[in-house]
Structure formats: structure tokens, C-alpha cells
Tab-separated table of C-alpha atoms in Angstrom:
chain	number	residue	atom	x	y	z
O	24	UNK	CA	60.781	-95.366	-16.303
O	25	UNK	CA	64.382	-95.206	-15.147
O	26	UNK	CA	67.322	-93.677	-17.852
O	27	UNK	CA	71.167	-94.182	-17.757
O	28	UNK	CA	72.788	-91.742	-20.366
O	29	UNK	CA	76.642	-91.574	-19.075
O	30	UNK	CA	78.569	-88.887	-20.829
O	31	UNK	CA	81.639	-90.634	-21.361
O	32	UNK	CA	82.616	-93.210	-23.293
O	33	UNK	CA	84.204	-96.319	-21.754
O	34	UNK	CA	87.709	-97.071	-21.384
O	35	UNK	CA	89.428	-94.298	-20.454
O	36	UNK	CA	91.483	-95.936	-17.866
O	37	UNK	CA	93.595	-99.396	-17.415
O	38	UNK	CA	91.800	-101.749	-15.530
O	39	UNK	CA	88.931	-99.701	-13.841
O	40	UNK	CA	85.503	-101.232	-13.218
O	41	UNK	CA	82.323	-99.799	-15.136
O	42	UNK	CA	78.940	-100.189	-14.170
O	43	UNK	CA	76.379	-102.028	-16.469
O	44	UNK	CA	73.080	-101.438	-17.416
O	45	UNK	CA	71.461	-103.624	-14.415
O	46	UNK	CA	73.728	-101.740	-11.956
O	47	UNK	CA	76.492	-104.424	-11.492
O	48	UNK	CA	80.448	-104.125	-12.053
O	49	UNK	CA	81.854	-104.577	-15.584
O	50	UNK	CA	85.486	-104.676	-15.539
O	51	UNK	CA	87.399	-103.192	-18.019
O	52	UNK	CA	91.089	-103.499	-19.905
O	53	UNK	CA	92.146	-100.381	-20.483
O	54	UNK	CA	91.456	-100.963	-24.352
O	55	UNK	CA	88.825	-100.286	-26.875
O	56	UNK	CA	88.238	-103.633	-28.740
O	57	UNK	CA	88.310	-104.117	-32.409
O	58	UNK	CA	84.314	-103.932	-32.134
O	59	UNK	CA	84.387	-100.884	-29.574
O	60	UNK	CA	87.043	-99.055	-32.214
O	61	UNK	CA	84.381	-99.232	-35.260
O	62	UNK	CA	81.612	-97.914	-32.731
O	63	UNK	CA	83.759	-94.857	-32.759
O	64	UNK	CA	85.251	-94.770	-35.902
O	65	UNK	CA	84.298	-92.675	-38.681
O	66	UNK	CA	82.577	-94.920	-41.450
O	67	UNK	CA	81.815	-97.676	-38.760
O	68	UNK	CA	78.242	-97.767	-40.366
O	69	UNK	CA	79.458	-99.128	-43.320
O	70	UNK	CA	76.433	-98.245	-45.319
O	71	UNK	CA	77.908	-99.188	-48.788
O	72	UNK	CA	80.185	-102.311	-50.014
O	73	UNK	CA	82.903	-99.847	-50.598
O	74	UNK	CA	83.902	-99.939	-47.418
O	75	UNK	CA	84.351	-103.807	-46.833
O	76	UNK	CA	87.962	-105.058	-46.267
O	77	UNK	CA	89.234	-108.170	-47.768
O	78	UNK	CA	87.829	-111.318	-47.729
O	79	UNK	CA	91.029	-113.365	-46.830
O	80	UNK	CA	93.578	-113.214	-44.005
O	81	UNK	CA	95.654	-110.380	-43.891
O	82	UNK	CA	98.673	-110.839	-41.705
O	83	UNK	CA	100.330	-107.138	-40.762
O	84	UNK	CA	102.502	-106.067	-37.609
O	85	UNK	CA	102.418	-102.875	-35.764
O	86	UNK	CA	105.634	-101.311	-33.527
O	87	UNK	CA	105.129	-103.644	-30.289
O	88	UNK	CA	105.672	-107.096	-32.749
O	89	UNK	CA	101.844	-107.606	-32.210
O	90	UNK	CA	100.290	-109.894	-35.590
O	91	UNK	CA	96.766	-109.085	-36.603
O	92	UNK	CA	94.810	-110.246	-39.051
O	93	UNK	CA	92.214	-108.202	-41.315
O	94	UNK	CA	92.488	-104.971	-39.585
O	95	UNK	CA	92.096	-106.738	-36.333
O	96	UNK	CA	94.640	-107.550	-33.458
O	97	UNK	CA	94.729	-110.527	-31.658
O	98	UNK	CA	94.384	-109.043	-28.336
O	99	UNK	CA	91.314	-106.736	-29.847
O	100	UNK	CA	89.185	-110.267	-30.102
O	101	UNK	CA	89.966	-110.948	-26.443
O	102	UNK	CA	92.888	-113.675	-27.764
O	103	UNK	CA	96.212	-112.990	-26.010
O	104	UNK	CA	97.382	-116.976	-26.451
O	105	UNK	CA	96.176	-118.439	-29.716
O	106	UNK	CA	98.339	-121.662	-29.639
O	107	UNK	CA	95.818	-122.166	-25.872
O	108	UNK	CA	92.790	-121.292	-28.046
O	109	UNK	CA	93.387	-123.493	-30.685
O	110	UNK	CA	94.553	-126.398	-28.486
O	111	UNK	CA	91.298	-125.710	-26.701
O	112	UNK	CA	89.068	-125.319	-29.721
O	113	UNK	CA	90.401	-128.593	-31.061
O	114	UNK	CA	89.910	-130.593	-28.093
O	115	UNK	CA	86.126	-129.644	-27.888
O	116	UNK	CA	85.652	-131.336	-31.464
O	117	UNK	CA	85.986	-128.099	-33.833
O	118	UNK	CA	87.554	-129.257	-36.918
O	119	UNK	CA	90.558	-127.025	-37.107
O	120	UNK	CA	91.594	-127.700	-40.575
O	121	UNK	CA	88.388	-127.531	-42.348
O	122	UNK	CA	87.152	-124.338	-40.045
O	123	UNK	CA	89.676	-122.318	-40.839
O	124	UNK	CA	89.912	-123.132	-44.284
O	125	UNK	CA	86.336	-121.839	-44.986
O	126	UNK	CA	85.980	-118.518	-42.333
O	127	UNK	CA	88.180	-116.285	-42.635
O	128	UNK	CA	90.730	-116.073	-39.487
O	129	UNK	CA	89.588	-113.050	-37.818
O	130	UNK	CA	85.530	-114.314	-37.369
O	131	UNK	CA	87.094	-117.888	-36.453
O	132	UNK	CA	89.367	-116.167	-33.326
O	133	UNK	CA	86.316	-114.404	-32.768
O	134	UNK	CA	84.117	-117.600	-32.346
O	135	UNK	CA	86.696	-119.368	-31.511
O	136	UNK	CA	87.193	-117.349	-27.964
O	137	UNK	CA	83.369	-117.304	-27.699
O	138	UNK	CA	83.533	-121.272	-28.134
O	139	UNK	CA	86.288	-121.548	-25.321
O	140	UNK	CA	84.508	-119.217	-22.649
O	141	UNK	CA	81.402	-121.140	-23.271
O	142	UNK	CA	82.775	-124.336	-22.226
O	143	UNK	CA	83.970	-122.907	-19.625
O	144	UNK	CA	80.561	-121.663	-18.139
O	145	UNK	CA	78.516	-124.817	-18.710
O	146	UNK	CA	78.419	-127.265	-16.521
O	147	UNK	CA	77.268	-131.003	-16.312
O	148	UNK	CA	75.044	-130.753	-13.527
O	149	UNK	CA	73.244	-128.447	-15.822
O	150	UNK	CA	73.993	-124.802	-13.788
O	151	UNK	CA	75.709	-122.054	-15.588
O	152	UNK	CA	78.889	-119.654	-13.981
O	153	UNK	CA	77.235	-116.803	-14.117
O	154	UNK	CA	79.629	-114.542	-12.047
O	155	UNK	CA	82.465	-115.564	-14.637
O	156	UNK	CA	80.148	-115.202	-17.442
O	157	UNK	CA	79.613	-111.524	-16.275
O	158	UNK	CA	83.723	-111.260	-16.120
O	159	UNK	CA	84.221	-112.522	-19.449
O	160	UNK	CA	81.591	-110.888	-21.293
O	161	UNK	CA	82.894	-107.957	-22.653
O	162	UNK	CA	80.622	-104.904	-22.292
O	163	UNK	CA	80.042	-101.481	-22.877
O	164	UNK	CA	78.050	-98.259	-21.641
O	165	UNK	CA	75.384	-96.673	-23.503
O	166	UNK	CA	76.957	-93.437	-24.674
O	167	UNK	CA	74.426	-90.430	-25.149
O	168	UNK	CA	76.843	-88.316	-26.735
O	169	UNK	CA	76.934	-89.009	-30.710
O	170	UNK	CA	79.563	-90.756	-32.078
O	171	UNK	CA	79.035	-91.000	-35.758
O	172	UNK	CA	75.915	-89.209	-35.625
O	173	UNK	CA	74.272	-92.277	-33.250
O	174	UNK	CA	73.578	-92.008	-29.490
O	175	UNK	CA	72.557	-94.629	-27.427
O	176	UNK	CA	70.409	-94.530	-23.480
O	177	UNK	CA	69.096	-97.442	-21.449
O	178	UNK	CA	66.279	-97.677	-20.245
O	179	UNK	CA	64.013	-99.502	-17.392
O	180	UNK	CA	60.675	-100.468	-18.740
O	181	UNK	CA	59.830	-103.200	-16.348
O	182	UNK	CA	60.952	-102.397	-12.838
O	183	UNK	CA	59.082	-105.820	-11.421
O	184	UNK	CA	61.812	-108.091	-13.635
O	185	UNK	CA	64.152	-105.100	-13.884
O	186	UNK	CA	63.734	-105.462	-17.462
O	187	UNK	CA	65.878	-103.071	-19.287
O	188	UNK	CA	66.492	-101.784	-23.074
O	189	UNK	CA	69.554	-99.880	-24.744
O	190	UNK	CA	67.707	-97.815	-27.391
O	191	UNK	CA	70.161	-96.526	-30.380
O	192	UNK	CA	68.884	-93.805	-32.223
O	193	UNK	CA	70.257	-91.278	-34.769
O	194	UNK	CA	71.536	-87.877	-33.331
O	195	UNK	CA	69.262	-84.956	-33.708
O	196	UNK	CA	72.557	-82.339	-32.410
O	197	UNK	CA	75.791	-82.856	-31.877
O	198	UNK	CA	75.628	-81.419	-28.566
O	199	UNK	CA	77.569	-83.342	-25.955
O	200	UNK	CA	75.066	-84.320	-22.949
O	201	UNK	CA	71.753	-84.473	-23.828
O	202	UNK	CA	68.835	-84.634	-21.591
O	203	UNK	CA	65.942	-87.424	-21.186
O	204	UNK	CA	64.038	-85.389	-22.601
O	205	UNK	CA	65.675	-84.304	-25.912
O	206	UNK	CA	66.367	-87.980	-26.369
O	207	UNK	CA	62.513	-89.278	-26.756
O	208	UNK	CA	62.401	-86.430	-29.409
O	209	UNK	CA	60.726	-87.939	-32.417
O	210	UNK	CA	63.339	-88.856	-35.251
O	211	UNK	CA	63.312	-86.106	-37.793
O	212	UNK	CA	62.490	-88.926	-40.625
O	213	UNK	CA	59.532	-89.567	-42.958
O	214	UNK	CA	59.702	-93.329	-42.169
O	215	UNK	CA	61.420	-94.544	-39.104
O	216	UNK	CA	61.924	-98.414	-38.933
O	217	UNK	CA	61.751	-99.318	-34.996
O	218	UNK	CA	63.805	-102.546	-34.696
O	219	UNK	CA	63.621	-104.522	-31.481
O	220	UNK	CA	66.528	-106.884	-30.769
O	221	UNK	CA	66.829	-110.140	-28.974
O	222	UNK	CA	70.512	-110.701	-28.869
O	223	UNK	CA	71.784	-114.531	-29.529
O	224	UNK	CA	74.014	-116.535	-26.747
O	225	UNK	CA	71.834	-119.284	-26.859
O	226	UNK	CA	69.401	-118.359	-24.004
O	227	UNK	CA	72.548	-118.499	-21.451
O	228	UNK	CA	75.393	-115.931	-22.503
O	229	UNK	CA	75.368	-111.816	-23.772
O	230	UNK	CA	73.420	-109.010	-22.849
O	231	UNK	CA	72.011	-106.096	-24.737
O	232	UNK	CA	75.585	-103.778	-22.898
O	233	UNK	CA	77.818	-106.762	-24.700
O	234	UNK	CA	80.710	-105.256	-27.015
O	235	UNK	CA	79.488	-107.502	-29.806
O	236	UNK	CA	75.904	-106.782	-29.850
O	237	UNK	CA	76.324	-102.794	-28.744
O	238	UNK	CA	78.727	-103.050	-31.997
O	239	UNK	CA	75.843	-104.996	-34.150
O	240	UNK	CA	73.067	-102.787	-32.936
O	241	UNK	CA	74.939	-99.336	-33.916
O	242	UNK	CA	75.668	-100.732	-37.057
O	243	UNK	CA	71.561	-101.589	-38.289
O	244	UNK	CA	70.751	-97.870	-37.132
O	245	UNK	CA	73.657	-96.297	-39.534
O	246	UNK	CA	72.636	-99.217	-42.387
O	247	UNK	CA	69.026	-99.025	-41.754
O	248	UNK	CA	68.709	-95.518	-41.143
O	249	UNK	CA	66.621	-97.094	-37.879
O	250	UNK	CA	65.800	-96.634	-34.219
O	251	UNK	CA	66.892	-99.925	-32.090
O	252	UNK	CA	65.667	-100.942	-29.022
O	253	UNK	CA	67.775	-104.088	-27.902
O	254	UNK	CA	66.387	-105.917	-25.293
O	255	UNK	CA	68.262	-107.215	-22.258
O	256	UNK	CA	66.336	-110.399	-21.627
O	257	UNK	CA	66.401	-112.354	-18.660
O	258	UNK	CA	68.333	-115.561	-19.475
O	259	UNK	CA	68.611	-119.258	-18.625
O	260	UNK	CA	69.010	-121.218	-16.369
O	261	UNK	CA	67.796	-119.345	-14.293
O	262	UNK	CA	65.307	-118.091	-15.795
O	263	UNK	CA	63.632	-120.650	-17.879
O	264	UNK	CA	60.964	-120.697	-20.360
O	265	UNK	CA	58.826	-118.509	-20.734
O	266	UNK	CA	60.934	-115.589	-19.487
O	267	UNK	CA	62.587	-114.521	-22.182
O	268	UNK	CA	59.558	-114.356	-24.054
O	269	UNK	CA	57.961	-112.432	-21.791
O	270	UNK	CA	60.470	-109.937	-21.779
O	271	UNK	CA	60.044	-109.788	-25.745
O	272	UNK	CA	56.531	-109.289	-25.582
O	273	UNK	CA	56.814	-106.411	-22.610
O	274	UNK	CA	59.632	-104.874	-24.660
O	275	UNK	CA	57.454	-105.143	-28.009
O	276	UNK	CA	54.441	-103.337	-25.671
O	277	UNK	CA	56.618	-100.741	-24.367
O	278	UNK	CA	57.725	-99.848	-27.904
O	279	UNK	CA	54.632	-99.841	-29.739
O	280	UNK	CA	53.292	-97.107	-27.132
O	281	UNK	CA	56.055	-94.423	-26.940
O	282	UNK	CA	54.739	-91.590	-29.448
O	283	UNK	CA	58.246	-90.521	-30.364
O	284	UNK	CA	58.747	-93.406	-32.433
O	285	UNK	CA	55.947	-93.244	-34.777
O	286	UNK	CA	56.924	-92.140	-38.191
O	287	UNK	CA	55.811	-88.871	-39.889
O	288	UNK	CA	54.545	-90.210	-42.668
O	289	UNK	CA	51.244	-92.079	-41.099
O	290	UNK	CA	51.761	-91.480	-37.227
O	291	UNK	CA	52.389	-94.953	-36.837
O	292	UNK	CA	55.131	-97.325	-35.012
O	293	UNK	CA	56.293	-99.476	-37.482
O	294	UNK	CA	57.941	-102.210	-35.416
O	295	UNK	CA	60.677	-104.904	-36.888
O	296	UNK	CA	61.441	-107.839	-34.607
O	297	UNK	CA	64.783	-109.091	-34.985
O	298	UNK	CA	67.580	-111.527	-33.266
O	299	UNK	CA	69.923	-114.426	-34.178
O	300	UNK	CA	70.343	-117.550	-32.498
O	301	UNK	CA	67.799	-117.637	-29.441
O	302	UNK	CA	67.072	-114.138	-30.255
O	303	UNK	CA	65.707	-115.185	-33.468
O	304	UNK	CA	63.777	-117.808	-31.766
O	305	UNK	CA	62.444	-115.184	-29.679
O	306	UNK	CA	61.311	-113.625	-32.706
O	307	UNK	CA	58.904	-115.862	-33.388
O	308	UNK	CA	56.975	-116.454	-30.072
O	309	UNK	CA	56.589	-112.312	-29.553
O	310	UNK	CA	54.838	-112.475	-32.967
O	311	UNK	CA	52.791	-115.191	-32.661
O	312	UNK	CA	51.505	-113.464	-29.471
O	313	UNK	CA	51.642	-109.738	-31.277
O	314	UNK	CA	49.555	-111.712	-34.103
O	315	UNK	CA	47.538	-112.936	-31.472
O	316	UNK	CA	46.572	-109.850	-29.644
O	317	UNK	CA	46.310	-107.768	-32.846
O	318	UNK	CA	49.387	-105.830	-31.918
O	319	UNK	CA	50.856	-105.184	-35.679
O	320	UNK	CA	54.289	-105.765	-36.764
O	321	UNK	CA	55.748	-105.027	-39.883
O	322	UNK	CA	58.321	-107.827	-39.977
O	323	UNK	CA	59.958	-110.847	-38.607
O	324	UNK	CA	64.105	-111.031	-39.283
O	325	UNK	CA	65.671	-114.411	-37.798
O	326	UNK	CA	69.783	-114.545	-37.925
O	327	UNK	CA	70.482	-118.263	-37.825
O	328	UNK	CA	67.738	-118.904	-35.492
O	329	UNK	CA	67.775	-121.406	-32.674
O	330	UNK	CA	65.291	-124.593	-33.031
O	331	UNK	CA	65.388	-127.836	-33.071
O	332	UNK	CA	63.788	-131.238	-32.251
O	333	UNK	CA	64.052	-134.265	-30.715
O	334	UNK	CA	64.972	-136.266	-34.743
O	335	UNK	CA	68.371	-136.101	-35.546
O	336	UNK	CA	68.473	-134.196	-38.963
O	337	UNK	CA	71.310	-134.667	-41.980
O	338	UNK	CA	72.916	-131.394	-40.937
O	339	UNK	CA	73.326	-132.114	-37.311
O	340	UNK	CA	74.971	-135.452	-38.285
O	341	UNK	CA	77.068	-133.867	-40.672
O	342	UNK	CA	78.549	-130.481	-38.865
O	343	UNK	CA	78.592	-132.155	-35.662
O	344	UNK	CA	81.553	-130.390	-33.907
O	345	UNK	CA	82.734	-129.305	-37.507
O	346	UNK	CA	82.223	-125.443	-37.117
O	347	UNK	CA	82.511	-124.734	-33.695
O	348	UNK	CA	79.483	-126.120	-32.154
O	349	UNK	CA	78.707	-129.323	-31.711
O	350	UNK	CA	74.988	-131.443	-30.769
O	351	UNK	CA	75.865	-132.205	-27.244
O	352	UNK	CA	76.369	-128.033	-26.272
O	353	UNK	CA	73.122	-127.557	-28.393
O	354	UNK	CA	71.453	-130.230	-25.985
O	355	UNK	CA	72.382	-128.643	-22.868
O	356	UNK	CA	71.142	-125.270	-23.970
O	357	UNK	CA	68.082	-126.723	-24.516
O	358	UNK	CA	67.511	-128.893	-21.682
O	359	UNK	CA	68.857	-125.014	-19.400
O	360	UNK	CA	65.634	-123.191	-21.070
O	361	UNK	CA	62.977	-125.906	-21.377
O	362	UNK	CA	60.683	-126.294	-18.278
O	363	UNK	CA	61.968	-129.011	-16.366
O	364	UNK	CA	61.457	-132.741	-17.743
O	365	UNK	CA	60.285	-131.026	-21.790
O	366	UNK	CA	62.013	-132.397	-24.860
O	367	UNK	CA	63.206	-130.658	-27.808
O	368	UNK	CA	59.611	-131.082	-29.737
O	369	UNK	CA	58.374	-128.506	-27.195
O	370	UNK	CA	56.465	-126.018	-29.446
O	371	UNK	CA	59.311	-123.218	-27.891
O	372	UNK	CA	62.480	-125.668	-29.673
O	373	UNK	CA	60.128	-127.350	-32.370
O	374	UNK	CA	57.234	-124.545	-33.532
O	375	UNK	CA	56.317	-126.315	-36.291
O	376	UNK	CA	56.815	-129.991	-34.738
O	377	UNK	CA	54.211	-132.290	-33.178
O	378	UNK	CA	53.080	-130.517	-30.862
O	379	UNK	CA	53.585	-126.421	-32.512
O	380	UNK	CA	50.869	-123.884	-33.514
O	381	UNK	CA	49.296	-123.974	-36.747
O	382	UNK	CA	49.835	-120.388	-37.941
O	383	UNK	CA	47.372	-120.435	-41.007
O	384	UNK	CA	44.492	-117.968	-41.114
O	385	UNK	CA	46.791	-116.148	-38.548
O	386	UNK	CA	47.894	-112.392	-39.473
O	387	UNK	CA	51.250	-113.099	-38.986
O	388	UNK	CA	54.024	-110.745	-39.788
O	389	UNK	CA	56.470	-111.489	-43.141
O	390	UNK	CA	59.797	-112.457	-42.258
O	391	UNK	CA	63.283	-112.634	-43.265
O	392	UNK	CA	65.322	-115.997	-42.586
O	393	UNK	CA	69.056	-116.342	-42.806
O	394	UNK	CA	70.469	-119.448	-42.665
O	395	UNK	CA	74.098	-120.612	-42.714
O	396	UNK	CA	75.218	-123.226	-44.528
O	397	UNK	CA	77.742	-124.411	-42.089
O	398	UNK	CA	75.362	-124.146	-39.223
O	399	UNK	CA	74.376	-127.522	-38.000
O	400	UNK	CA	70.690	-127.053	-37.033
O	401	UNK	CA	70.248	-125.406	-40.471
O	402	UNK	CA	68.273	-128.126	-41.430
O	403	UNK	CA	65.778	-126.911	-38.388
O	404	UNK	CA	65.950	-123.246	-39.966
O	405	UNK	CA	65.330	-124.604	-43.329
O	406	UNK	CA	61.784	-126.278	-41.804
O	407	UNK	CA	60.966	-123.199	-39.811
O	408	UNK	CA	60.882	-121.251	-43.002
O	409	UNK	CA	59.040	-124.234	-45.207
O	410	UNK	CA	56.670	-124.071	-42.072
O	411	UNK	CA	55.492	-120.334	-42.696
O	412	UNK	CA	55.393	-120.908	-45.807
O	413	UNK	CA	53.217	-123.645	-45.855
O	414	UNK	CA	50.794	-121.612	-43.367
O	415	UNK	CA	50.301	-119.429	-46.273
O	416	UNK	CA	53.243	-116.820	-44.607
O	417	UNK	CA	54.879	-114.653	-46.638
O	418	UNK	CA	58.554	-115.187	-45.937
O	419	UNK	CA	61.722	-114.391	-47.666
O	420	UNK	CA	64.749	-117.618	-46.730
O	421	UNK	CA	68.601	-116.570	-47.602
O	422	UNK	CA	70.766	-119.068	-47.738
O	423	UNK	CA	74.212	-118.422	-47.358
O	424	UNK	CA	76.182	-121.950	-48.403
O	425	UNK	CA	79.651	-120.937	-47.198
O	426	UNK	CA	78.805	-118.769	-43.795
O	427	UNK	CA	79.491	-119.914	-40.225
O	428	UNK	CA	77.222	-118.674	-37.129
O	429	UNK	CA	78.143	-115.347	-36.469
O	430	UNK	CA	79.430	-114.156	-39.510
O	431	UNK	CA	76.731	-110.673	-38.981
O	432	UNK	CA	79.190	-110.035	-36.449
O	433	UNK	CA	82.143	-108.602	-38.655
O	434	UNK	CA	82.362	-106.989	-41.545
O	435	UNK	CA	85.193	-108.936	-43.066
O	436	UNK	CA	82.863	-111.031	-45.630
O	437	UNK	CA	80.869	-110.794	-48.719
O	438	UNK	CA	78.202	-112.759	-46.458
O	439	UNK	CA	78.035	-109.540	-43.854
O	440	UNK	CA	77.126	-107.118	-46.644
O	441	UNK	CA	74.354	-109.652	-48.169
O	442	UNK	CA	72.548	-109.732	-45.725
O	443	UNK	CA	72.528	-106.503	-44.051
O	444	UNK	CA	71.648	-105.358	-47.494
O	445	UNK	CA	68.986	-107.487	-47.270
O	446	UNK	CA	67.695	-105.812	-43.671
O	447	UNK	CA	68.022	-102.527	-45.043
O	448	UNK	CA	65.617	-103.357	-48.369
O	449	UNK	CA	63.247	-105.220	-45.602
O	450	UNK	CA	62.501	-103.116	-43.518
O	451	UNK	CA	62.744	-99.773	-45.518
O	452	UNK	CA	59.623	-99.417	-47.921
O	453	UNK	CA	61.514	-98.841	-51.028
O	454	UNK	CA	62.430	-102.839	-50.402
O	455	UNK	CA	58.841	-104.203	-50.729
């Protein structure tokens, strides 16, 4: 077992290079990012709805002449031309004016930019960039001294795939510099949730050391009062199906053994599996094998997870290229994980398809299914859920009408506090 636990945070000088969690390069800005900021900001847990801003777009200037909107400058998102990003956006079929009358302008910059760098990594032959998907991706080091009373390490647990995990965990000291050791000491709580995290990116893009997700992951231990272990997958094309999965079941393994994670309470792990987009697909095939090897976990929580098929459903026709995705960049995602020559009714796209896994009689864990209503393969998340359910699963589906993908991602809607509300309830046991 290898451990990384730098000392310093990140950015501390303009333009240096910074060394991620698999031992290559990260370059740098010289700037904390809007996400990076809350990481470090007092209150950045934002464990009550008291601390959400407003819903709608708040223009304000600072001394330089710099516009932001909600709390959030332009250049924070990674936007330093927005009249390029929007001419860009457009062009790939986003529907400008009906977009950005529904999400409010911060999250659709945010996607936005994520839409823009995406198109530029794909390509039709089917390969990915991946060198300028490593340049673009905005990431951070884990940080073992506490910053709002959370510390974060990675860790090797798989030095065959070089499989690595950033745990997040509540401090135990304040200390600066803590050792290995006094970071595997148990959590000083009754009941400790353990959530594993698949991050999204649609197979392709991310990593667990990505601002976004590093941001994400720090906010479900303050809300959740949680250990997470997020889970740097290896990721298509070049690594096609099954990897991923197998890097979520030797993740969920590595967890479910480590002592200092068990709660007080019964001596047990109590394991939640969680993701959005492919991570929430992920999700599903580490259970079905945890179910299947009688490894238990308490829960199942899917953000806008990624299936599909190879039918054409009412919301893909609909949203087609509406809110920033469109069925053709869902098509080559799938075609980059698949094995070679599969459609989309491979059990992996389609679990409850032709050709999927009956899951009744199975011990398989309850879950948690968020679906957004402006999503266009919601119709596929709206099956996956009426497919547990249906197997005799217990499963809880929230439907959020008005949210876009990635709207977890800020807190600058009502839809943000919902559901991470709604992960706190499930996976703490006052929620049963």
C-alpha cells in the first residue's frame, strides 16, 4: 500500500506544475478556482439550507472590471472568453436560449466549458486526446492537513493496475502533518457511513484528483458526516469494459477490509456506493457482484446515471442537443467503453434490457436514484429504477423536473440541497 499526503495545499505559485495522484504533471494557474476556494473556505460544507446563495444570476464586479455571476468569476469556471464559449456551445447543438433560461448562469458556464473541452477530446475515428485531456482537467492534491476539519490522502490499493483512491475523512487534530499512521485511525463516531465514489465523465474524462469531484467529495464528508473513498478508475478507450468495474469491485474489497473504518456501534463497515453519470452506472455492476459474492452493502446512490439502449426513447428525441448533450456524443461514449462490435443493449448500457440480469431473489442493496428532468437519457434512468423495483428492490427515485446534469456540482440551486439532503437521510440511520 503506497500513501501520498503532501503538506501543502496547491497553488501557491503562478504557473508551476503539480504532480497528480498517478505520478504525472498537473499544471497549474496560479489560482484557486471557485470549487478549490469553497474546499478551503469556512462553511464550504454547507450542512444546512442557510447557507445556499440565490437561485438566479447575480451579476457583481470586483476592482480589475472582472463580471461574475453568483459568487463566482468567470475566470474561476475556467471561462476567460464567454462570447468563444457560447459561439462554441451553440454550434454543437445546445439550445442557448432555452438552456440558459432554465439553469442558472453560473452551472451553465460550468457545463458549458466542460461541453467545449469535450468536443475537443473526442474524435471520429473513435480515440480520445488524452494528453490534452490531462491539461485541461483541472486538478488538485490531496491535502492531509485539515481544512475545515476534513483531510484528505491517496492511496495505492492495486499496484498491478496502479489503481489508486483519495480517501476524505474528518480530522481527528488539527495538527498540521500527520502521519500514515494517525490517518487510518478509526473515526471517533458511533456510526461512520463509508462512501465509495465513482466519479462521472462518461467513462472517458475526470479523475478522483479533479477540482470538481475533490470539491464534491469534501462536501458529502462535511454533509454526511462520512468517510469517502473516491476511486480513480481506469477509463475508456483505453481501457474498455470491464475495467472500470473491476476497479469498483477491487476498491469496494479494499474498503470493506480496512478495520479503521468499521463503526463503533457494531464493528462493522457500512459501505455506500455512489457516482453520477458512468459512476452511477458503475454503481450498479459492483453491487450486483457485492450481491453476488455476499459482500454487504448498505446502499446504492446513482446521480443521473449513465444507461441506455439501442430504442430511441421520448426523452432522447426530445432533449436532443437541448441541454448540453446531445445523442450522437452519448453514442460515441458508448461505442469507446463497449467491447468492440457490442451495442447499446449490452447488459453494461442496458441492465435491465434484453439481454440484463434478472435481479429478483437477489440480496441486492436499496438505492437512491436521481434523475434530471432535462437529462435526455432520463427516460433510461426512469426504467433502471422501474427495473429494481419490479425485481422486488427496494429503491427510492427523485425526480428533479427542472435540473440539468451536473447540477450536484454547485451549490447555487434549490435542486443541490434536495438531494444532498436526501444522501445525508440515506445513508445516516436516523433516515431509514
Amino acid at each position: 500500500m503506497t500513501s501520498h499526503t503532501p503538506g501543502r495545499f496547491p497553488y501557491e505559485g503562478f504557473g508551476a506544475e503539480e504532480e497528480g495522484p498517478q505520478g504525472r504533471p498537473c499544471p497549474t494557474q496560479g489560482h484557486a478556482s471557485a470549487q478549490d476556494r469553497a474546499a478551503r473556505t469556512p462553511g464550504a460544507g454547507l450542512n444546512s439550507r442557510r447557507d445556499r446563495r440565490p437561485n438566479g444570476p447575480c451579476l457583481k464586479s470586483r476592482s480589475d472590471g472582472v463580471r461574475g455571476v453568483g459568487g463566482l468569476w468567470w475566470e474561476d469556471l475556467g471561462v476567460r472568453h464567454l462570447g468563444f464559449l457560447a459561439s462554441m456551445a451553440g454550434s454543437s447543438g445546445v439550445s442557448l436560449s432555452e438552456s440558459k433560461m432554465v439553469v442558472p448562469l453560473n452551472m451553465w458556464v460550468l457545463i458549458s466549458n466542460f461541453k467545449l473541452k469535450y468536443n475537443l477530446l473526442r474524435r471520429p475515428d473513435g480515440t480520445f486526446n488524452r494528453h490534452l485531456a490531462e491539461f485541461l482537467d483541472r486538478k488538485v492534491l490531496a491535502n492531509a492537513n485539515p481544512v475545515d476539519g476534513i483531510v484528505s490522502f491517496d492511496v495505492i490499493i492495486d499496484r498491478a493496475t496502479n489503481l489508486l483512491c483519495r480517501i476524505y475523512r474528518p480530522a481527528f487534530t488539527e495538527e498540521p502533518q500527520p502521519s500514515l499512521i494517525d490517518l487510518e485511525k478509526p473515526v471517533d463516531l458511533e456510526f461512520v457511513p463509508v462512501i465509495v465514489f465513482f466519479h462521472g465523465g462518461s467513462f472517458a474524462h475526470s479523475s478522483a484528483n479533479s477540482a470538481i469531484y475533490d470539491t464534491l467529495c469534501r462536501r458529502l464528508v462535511g454533509i454526511c458526516k462520512a468517510v469517502v473513498v473516491s476511486v480513480n478508475y481506469r477509463r475508456a478507450p483505453e481501457n474498455r469494459y470491464p475495467c472500470a468495474y473491476d476497479d469498483g469491485w477491487s476498491a469496494l474489497k479494499w474498503v470493506s477490509s480496512r478495520s479503521w473504518l468499521q463503526s463503533k456501534i457494531d464493528s462493522k463497515v457500512h459501505i455506500f456506493l455512489a457516482g453520477d453519470s458512468s459512476g452511477g452506472n458503475i454503481v450498479h455492476s459492483v453491487a450486483l457482484r457485492a450481491a453476488e459474492a455476499e459482500i454487504e452493502v448498505s446502499g446504492n446512490i446513482l446521480l443521473n446515471p449513465m444507461f441506455g439502449g439501442e430504442e430511441r426513447t421520448e426523452s432522447e428525441k426530445k432533449l436532443d442537443g437541448k441541454y448540453f448533450v446531445g445523442i450522437r456524443e452519448r453514442d460515441w461514449y458508448w461505442r469507446a467503453f463497449l467491447p468492440e462490435g457490442e451495442n447499446r443493449d449490452h447488459p453494461a448500457c442496458n441492465p435491465f434490457g434484453p439481454r440484463g440480469n434478472s435481479l429478483e431473489g437477489i440480496k441486492f442493496p436499496k438505492s437512491l436514484v436521481v434523475v434530471a428532468g432535462l437529462d435526455l437519457i432520463q427516460d433510461w434512468q426512469l426504467a433502471y429504477a422501474k427495473g429494481l423495483e419490479k425485481a422486488g428492490q427496494k429503491v427510492k427515485l427523485l425526480f428533479l423536473e427542472q435540473a440539468t446534469i451536473g447540477f450536484y456540482l454547485l451549490p447555487n440551486n434549490d435542486h443541490f440541497y434536495t438531494v444532498m439532503d436526501e444522501i445525508s437521510s440515506f445513508v445516516n440511520p436516523d433516515g431509514e
